mmCIF file of C-alpha atoms in Angstrom:
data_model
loop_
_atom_site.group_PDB
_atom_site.id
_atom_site.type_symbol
_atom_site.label_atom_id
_atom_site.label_comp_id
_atom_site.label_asym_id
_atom_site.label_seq_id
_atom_site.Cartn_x
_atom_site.Cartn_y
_atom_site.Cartn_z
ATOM 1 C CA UNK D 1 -28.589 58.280 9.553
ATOM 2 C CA UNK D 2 -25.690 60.071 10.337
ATOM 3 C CA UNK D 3 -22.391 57.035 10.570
ATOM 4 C CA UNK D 4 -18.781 56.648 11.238
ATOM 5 C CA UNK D 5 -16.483 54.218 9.354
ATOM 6 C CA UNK D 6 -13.728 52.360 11.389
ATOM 7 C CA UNK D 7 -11.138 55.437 10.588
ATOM 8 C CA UNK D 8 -14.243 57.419 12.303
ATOM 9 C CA UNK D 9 -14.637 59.370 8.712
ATOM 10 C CA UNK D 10 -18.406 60.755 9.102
ATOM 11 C CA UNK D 11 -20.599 59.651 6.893
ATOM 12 C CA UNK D 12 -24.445 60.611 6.430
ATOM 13 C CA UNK D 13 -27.101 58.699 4.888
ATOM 14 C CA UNK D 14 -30.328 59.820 3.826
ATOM 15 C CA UNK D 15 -32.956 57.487 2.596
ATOM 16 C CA UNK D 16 -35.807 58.550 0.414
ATOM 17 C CA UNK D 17 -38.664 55.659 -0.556
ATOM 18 C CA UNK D 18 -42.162 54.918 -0.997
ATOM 19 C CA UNK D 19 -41.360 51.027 -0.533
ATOM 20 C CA UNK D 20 -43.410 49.105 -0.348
ATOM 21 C CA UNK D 21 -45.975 50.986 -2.233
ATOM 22 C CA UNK D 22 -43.398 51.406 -5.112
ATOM 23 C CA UNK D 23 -39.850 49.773 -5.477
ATOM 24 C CA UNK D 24 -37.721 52.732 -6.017
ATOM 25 C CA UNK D 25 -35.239 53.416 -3.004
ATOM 26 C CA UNK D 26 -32.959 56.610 -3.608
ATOM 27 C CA UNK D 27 -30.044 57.073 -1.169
ATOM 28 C CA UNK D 28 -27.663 59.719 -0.775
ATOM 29 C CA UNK D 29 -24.371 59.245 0.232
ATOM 30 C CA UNK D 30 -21.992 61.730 1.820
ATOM 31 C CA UNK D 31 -18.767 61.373 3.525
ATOM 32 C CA UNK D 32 -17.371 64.311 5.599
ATOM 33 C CA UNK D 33 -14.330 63.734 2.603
ATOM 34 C CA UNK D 34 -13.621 61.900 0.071
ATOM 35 C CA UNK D 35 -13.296 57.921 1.286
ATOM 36 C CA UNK D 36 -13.220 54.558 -0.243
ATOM 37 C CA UNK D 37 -16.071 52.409 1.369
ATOM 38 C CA UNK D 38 -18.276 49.934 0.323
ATOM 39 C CA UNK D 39 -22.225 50.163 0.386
ATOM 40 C CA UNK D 40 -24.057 47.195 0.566
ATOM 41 C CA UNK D 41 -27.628 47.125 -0.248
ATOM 42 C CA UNK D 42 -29.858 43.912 0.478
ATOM 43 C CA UNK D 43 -31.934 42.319 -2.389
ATOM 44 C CA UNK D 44 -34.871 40.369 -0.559
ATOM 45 C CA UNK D 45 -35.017 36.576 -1.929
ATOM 46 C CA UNK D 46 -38.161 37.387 -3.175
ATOM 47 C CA UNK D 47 -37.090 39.991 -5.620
ATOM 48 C CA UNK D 48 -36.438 38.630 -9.047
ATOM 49 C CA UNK D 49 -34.930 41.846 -10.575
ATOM 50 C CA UNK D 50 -33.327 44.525 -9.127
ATOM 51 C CA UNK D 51 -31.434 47.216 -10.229
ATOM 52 C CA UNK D 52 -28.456 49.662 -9.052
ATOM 53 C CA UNK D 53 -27.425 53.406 -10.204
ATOM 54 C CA UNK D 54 -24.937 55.069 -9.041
ATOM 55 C CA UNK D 55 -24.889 58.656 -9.909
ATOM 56 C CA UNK D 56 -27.613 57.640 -12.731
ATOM 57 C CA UNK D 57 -25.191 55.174 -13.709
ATOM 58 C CA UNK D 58 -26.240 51.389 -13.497
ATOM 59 C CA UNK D 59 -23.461 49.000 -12.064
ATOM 60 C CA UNK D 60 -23.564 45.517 -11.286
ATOM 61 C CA UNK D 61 -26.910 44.206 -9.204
ATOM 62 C CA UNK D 62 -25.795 40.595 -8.603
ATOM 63 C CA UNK D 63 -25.950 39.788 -4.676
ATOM 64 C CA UNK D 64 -23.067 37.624 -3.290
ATOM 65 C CA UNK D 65 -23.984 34.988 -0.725
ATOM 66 C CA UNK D 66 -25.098 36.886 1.894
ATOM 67 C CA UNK D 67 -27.753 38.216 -0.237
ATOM 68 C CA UNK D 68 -26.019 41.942 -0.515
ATOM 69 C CA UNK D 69 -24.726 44.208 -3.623
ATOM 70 C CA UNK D 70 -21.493 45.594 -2.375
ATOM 71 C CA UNK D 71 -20.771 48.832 -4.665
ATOM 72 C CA UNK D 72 -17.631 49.467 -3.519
ATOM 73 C CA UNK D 73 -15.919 53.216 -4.862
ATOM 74 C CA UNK D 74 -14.047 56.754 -3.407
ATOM 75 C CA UNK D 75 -17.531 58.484 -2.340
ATOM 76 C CA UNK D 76 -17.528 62.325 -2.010
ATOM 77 C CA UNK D 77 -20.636 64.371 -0.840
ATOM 78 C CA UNK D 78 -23.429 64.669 -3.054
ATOM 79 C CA UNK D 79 -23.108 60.836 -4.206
ATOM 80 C CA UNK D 80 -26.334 58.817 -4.533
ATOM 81 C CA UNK D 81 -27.524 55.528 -5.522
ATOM 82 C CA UNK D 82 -30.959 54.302 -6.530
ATOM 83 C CA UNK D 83 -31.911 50.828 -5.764
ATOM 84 C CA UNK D 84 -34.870 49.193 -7.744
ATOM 85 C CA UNK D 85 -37.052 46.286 -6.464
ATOM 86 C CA UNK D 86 -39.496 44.972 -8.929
ATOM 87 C CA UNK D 87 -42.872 44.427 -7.174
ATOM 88 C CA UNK D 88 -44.339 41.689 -8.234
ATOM 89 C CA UNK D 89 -47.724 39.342 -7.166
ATOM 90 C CA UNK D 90 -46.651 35.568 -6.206
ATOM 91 C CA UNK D 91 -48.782 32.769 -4.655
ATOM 92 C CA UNK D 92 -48.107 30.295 -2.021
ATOM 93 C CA UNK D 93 -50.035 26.909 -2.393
ATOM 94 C CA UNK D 94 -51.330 25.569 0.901
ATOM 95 C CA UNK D 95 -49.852 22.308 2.432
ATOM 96 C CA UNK D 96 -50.872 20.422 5.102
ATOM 97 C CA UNK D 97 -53.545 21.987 7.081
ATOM 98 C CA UNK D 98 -53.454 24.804 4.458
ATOM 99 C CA UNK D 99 -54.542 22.226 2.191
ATOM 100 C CA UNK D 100 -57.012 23.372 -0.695
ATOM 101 C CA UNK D 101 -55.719 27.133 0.632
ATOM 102 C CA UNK D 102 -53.296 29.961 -1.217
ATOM 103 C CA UNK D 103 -51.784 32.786 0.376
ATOM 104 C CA UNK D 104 -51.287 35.961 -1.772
ATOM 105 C CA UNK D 105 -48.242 38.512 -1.275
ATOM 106 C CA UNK D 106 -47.181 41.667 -3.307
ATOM 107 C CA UNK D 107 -43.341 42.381 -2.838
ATOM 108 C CA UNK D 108 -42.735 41.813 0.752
ATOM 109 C CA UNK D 109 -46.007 42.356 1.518
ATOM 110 C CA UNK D 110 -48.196 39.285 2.804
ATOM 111 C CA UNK D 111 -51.574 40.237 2.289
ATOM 112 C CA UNK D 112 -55.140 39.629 3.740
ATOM 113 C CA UNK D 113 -58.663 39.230 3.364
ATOM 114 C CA UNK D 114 -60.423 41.786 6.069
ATOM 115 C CA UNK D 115 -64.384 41.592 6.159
ATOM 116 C CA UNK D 116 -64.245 45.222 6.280
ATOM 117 C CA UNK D 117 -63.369 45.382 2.361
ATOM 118 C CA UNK D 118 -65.356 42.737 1.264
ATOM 119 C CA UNK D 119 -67.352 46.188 -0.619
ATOM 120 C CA UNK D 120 -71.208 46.451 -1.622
ATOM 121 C CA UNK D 121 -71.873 42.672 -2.265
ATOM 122 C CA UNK D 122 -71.069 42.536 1.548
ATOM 123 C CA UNK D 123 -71.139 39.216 3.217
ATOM 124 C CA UNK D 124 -68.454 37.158 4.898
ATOM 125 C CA UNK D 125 -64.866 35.995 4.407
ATOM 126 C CA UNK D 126 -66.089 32.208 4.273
ATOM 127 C CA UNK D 127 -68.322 33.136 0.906
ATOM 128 C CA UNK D 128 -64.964 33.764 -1.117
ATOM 129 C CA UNK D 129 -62.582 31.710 -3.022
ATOM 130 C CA UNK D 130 -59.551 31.570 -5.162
ATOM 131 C CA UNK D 131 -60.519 30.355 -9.227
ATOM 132 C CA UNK D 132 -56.705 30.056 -9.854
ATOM 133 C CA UNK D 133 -53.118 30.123 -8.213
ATOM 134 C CA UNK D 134 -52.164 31.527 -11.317
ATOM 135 C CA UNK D 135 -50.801 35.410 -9.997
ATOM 136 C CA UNK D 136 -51.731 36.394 -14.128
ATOM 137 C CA UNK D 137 -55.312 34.949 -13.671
ATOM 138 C CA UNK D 138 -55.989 36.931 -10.309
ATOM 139 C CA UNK D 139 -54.646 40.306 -11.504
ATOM 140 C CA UNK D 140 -53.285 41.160 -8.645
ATOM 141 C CA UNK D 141 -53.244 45.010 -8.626
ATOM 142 C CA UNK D 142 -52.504 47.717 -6.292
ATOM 143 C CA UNK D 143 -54.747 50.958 -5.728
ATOM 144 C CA UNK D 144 -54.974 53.649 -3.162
ATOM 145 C CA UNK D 145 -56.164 52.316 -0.315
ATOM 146 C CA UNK D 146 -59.661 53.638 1.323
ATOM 147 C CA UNK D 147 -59.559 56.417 4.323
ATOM 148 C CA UNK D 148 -60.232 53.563 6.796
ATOM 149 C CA UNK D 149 -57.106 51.589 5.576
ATOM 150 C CA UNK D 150 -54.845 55.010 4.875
ATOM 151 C CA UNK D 151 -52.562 54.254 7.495
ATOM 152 C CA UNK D 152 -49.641 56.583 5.601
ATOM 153 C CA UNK D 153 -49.577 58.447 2.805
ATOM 154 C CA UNK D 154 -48.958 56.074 0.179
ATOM 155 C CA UNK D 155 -50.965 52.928 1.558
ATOM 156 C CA UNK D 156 -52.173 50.810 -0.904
ATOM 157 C CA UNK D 157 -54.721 47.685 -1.056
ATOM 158 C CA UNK D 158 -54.435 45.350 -4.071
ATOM 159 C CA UNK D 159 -57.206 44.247 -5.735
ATOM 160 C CA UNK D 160 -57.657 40.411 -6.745
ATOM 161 C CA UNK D 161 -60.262 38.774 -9.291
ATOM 162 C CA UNK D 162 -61.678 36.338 -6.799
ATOM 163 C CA UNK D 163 -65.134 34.277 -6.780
ATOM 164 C CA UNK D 164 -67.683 33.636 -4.962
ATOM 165 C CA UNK D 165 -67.764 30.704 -2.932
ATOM 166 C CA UNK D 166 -71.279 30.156 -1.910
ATOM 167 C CA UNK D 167 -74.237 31.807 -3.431
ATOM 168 C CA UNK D 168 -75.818 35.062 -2.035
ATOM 169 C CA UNK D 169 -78.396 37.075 -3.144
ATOM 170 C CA UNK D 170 -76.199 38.635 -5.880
ATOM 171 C CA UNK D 171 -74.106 35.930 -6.918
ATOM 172 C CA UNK D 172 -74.331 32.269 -8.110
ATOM 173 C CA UNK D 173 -71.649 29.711 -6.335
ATOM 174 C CA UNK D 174 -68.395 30.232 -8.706
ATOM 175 C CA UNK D 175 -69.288 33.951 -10.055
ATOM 176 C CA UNK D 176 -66.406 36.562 -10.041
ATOM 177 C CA UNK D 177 -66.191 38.640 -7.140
ATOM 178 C CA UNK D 178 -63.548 40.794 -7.036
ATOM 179 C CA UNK D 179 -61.872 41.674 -3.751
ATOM 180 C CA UNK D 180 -59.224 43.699 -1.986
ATOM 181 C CA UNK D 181 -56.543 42.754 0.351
ATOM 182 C CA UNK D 182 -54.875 44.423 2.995
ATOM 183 C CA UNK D 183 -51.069 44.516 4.079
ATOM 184 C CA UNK D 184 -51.164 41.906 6.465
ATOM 185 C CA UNK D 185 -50.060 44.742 9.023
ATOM 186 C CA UNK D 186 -53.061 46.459 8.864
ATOM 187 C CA UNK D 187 -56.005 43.307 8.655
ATOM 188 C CA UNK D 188 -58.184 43.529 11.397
ATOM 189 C CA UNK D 189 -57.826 47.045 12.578
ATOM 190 C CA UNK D 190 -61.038 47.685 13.121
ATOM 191 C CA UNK D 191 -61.920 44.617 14.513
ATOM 192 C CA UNK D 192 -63.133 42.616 11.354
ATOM 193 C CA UNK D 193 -62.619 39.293 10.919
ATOM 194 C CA UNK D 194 -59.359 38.631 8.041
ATOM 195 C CA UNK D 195 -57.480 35.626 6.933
ATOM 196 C CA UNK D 196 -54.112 35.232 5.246
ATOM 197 C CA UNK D 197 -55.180 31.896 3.573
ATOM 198 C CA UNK D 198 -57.512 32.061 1.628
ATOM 199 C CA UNK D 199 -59.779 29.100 -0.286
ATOM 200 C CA UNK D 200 -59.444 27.507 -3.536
ATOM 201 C CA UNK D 201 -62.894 27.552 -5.289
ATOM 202 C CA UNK D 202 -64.330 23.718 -5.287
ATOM 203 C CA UNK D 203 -67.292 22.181 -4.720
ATOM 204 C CA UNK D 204 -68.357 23.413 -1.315
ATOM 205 C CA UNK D 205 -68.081 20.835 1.502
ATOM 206 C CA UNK D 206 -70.473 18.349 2.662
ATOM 207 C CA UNK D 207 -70.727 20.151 6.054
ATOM 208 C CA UNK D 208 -74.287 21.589 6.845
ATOM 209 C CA UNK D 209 -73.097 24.109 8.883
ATOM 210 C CA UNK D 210 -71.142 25.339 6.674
ATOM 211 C CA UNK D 211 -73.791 27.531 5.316
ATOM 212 C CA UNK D 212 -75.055 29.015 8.962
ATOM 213 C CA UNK D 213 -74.660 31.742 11.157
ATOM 214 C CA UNK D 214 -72.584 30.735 14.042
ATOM 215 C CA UNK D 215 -72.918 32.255 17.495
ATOM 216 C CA UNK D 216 -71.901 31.505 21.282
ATOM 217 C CA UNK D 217 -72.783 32.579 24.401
ATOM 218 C CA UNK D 218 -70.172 35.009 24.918
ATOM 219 C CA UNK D 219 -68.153 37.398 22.913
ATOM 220 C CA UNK D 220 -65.156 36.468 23.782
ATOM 221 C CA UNK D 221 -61.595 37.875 22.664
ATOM 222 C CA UNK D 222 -60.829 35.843 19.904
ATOM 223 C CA UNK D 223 -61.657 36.837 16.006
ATOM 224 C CA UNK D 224 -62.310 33.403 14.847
ATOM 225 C CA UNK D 225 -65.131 31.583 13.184
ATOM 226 C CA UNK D 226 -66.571 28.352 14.610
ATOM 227 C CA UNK D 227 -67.920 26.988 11.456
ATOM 228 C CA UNK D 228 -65.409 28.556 8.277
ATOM 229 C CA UNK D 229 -64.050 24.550 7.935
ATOM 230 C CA UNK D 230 -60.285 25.803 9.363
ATOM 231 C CA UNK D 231 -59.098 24.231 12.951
ATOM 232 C CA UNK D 232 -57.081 27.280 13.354
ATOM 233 C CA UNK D 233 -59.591 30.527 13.628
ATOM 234 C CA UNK D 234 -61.250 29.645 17.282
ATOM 235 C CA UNK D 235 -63.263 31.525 19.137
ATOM 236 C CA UNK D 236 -63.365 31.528 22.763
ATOM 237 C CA UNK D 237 -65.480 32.727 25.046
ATOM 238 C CA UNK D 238 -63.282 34.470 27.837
ATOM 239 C CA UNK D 239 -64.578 37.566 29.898
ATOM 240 C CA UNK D 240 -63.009 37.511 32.667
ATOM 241 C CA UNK D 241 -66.196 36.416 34.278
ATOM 242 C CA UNK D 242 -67.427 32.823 35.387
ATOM 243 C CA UNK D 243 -70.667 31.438 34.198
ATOM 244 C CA UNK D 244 -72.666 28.279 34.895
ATOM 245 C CA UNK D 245 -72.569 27.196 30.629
ATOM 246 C CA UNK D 246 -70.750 28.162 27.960
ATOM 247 C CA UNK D 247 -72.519 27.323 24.449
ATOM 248 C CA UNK D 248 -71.884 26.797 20.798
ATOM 249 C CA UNK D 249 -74.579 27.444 17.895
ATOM 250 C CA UNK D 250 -75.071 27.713 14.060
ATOM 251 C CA UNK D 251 -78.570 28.456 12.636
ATOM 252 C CA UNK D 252 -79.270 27.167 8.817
ATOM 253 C CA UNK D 253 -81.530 29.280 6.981
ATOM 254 C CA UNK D 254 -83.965 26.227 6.794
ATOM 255 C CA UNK D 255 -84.119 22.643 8.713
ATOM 256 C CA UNK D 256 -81.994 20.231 7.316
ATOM 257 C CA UNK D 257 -81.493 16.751 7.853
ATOM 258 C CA UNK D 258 -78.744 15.382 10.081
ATOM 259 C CA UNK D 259 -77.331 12.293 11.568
ATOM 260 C CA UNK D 260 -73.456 13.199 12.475
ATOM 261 C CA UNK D 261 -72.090 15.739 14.784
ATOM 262 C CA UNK D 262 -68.863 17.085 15.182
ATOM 263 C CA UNK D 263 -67.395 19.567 17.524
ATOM 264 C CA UNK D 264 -63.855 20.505 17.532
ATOM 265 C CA UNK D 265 -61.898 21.920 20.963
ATOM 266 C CA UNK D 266 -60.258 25.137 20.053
ATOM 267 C CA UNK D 267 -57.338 25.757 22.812
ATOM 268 C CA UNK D 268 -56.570 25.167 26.439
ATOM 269 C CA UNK D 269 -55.106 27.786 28.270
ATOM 270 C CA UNK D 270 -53.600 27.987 31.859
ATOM 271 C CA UNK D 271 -56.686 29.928 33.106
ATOM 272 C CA UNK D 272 -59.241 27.720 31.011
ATOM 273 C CA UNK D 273 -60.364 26.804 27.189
ATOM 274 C CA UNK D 274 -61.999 23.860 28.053
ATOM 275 C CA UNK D 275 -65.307 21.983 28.866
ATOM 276 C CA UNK D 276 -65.602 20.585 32.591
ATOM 277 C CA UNK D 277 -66.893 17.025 32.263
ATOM 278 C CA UNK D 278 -66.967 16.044 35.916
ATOM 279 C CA UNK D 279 -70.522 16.507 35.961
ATOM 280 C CA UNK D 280 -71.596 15.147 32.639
ATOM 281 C CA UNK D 281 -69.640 15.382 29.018
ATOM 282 C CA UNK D 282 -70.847 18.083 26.856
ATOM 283 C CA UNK D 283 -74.438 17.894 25.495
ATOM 284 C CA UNK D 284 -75.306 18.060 21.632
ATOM 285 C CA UNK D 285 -78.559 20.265 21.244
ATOM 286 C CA UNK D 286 -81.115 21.140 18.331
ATOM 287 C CA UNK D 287 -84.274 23.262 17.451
ATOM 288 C CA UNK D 288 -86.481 22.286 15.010
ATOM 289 C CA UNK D 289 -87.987 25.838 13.987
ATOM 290 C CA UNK D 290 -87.514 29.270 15.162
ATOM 291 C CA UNK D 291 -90.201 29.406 18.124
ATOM 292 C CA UNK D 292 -88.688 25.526 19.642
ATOM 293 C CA UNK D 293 -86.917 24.932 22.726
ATOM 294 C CA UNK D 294 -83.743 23.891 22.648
ATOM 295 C CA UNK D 295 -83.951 19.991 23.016
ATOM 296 C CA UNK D 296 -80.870 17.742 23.429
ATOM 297 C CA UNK D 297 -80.156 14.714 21.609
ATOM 298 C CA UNK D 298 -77.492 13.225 22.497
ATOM 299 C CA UNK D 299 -74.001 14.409 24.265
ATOM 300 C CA UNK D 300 -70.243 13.590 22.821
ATOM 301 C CA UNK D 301 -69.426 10.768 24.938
ATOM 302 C CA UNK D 302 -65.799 10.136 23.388
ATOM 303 C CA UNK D 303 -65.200 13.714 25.147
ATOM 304 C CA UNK D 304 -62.610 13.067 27.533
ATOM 305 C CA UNK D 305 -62.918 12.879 31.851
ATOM 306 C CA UNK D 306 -61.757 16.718 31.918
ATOM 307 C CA UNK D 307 -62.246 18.774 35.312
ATOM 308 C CA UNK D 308 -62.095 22.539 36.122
ATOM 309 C CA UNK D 309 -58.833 22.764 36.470
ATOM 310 C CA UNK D 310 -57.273 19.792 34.285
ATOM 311 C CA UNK D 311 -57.803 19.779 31.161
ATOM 312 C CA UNK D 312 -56.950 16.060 29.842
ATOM 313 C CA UNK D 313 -54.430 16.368 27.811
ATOM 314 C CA UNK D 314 -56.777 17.665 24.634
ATOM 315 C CA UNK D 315 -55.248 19.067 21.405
ATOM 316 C CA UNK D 316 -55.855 22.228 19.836
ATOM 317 C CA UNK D 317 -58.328 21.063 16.864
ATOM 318 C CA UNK D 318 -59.201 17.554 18.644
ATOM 319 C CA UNK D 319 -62.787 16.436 17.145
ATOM 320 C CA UNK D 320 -65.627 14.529 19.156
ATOM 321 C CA UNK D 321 -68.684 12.561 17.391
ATOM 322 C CA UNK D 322 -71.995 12.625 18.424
ATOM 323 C CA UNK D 323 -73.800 9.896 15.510
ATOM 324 C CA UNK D 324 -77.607 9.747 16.029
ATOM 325 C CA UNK D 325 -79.151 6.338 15.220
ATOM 326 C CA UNK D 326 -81.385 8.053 12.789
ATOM 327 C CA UNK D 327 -81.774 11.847 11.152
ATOM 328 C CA UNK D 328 -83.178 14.782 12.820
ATOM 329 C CA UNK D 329 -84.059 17.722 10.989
ATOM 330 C CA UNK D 330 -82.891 21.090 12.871
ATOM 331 C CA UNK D 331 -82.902 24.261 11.999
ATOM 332 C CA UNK D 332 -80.210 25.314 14.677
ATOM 333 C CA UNK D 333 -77.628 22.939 16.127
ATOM 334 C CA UNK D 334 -75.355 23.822 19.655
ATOM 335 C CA UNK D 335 -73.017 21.947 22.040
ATOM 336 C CA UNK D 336 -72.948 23.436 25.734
ATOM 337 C CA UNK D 337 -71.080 22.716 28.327
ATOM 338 C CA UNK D 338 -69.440 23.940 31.598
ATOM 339 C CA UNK D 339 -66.819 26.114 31.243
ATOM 340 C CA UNK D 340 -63.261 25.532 32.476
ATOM 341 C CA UNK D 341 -61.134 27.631 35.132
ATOM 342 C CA UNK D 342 -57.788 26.036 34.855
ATOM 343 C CA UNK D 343 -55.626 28.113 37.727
ATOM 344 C CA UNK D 344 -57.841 31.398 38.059
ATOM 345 C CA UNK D 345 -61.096 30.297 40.208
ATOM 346 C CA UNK D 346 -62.609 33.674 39.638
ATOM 347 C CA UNK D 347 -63.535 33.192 36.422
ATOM 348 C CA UNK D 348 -64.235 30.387 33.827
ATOM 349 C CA UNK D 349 -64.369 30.045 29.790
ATOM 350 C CA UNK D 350 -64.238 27.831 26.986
ATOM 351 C CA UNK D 351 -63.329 27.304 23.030
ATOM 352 C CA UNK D 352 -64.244 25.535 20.044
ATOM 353 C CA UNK D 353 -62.600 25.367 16.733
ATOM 354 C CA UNK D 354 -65.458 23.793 14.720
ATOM 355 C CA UNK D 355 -68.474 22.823 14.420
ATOM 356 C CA UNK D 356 -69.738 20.578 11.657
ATOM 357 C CA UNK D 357 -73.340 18.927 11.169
ATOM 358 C CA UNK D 358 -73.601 15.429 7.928
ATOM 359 C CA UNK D 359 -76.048 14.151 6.984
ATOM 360 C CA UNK D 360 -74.734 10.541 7.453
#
């Protein structure tokens, strides 16, 4: 960066850093002549040691209020400074809807779980878990990151001692499972599914569906997950096309017994997000076995009176019931429903957030 102080001295600055893959920041400093100036470096509030050289000789690192180390001295050409950051691992605990959740940084890195790293046990993002909050527990550790994550020269992933959630043919419920996790930057760049909060392990919840493969009747352009128990990964099932239904399934592995089900709106949008109710709420629908129709049994009557274009005042993560007066055992469970067009008649789409299956 070539610079002018108020007297309009020149001054160049030249920058030299892996950061964030290491902490080390070397600067050189060089004044047309010889001025007295100060440089102020920023040390991030995450940081909780940092050093300063100047000239390979270490001065004072303590930032004043506005979070800056002013070295203030005559600089000449040929000056430098070295700032070091100590990168460390830290966890963030999960409130509120993060609740039971952790999110895992490295410096000022946030980082993420990407399906595409999940390695040779494979599988989903859902299937892992946190065993600790404890930053010393999960090892948090970085490593040169894989040809499909190199976006520079120096990218790194970090690898974390995580478990497995749910069993798999591999692993028991609660085995290790190490993982690696992506600069937030980069998760989902090739289209995988990622998440920056990530499960503590616990017992798994009482939610059926849990365990399924979800699916919908369109692709949509939303990487979510309809049944990974969070309100905030939808899926939608915009296209840009219309279309007479819009549908929501998970298959179980085998029939299971249920009395309770729950589907959760995902979003409403100007142009749609919704279920059109003017001709009948949305219908709750199961199959028995793998060659069965589809058969309904019942629809979610506390589903508000939505239309096409209006959309009822429903909240992002809003749950409707459908109870059955006694169990059915399904192998597959969907909700379907006409698809909303809010203020664009040439097309139509819908959302969902969750959907959960209990067996009372």
């Amino acid at each position: 960066a070539r610079l002018a102080l108020r007297d309009r001295t020149p001054v160049t600055v030249t920058v030299a850093t892996r950061y964030p893959s290491e902490g080390r920041v070397r600067i050189a400093v060089a004044p047309a002549t010889r001025k007295t100036f100060a440089v102020k470096l920023r040390i991030p509030a995450w940081c909780r040691e940092a050093s300063v050289r100047v000239n390979g000789e270490s001065v004072a690192a303590k930032p004043g209020g506005d979070g800056y180390v002013a070295v203030t001295r005559e600089w000449q050409a040929k000056d430098s400074l070295e700032l070091n950051l100590k990168l460390e691992p830290r966890v963030l605990a999960g409130d509120h809807k993060n609740q039971g959740k952790a999110a895992l940084f490295y410096g000022p890195l946030v980082l993420a779980a990407d399906e595409a790293l999940l390695g040779d046990i494979g599988g989903k993002i859902r299937d892992v878990a946190l065993a600790s909050v404890n930053p010393a527990a999960l090892e948090i550790t970085p490593e040169p990151a894989p040809d499909a994550f190199k976006t520079w020269p120096e990218a790194q992933v970090y690898r974390v001692n995580a478990a497995a959630r749910r069993p798999t043919p591999k692993l028991k419920a609660g085995d290790p499972r190490p993982i690696r996790l992506v600069p937030f930057a980069d998760a989902g760049a090739r289209g995988n599914l990622y998440r920056v909060w990530l499960p503590l392990l616990a017992p798994l919840s009482a939610n059926i569906l849990a365990e399924g493969e979800e699916s919908r009747s369109r692709a949509g352009n939303q990487i979510g997950s309809l049944n990974d128990e969070s309100v905030t990964s939808i899926v939608v099932t915009w296209d840009q096309q219309p279309a007479p239904r819009d549908w929501y399934s998970v298959t179980l592995d085998a029939p299971m017994a249920m009395q309770r089900i729950v589907f959760m709106h995902g979003q409403s949008y100007h142009d749609g997000g919704w279920f059109d109710a003017s001709g009948g709420k949305p219908k709750v629908q199961v199959k028995c076995s793998v060659e069965a129709e589809w058969e309904t049994v019942g629809e979610l009557a506390d589903y508000p009176a939505t239309t096409s274009t209006n959309d009822a005042k429903l909240q992002p993560g809003q749950a409707f019931t459908l109870r059955l007066a006694r169990p059915v055992k399904a192998l597959a469970v969907r909700v379907t429903g006409v698809p909303a067009c809010g203020d664009d008649a040439k097309q139509a789409f819908s959302s969902c957030a969750e959907l959960q299956a209990y067996a009372e």
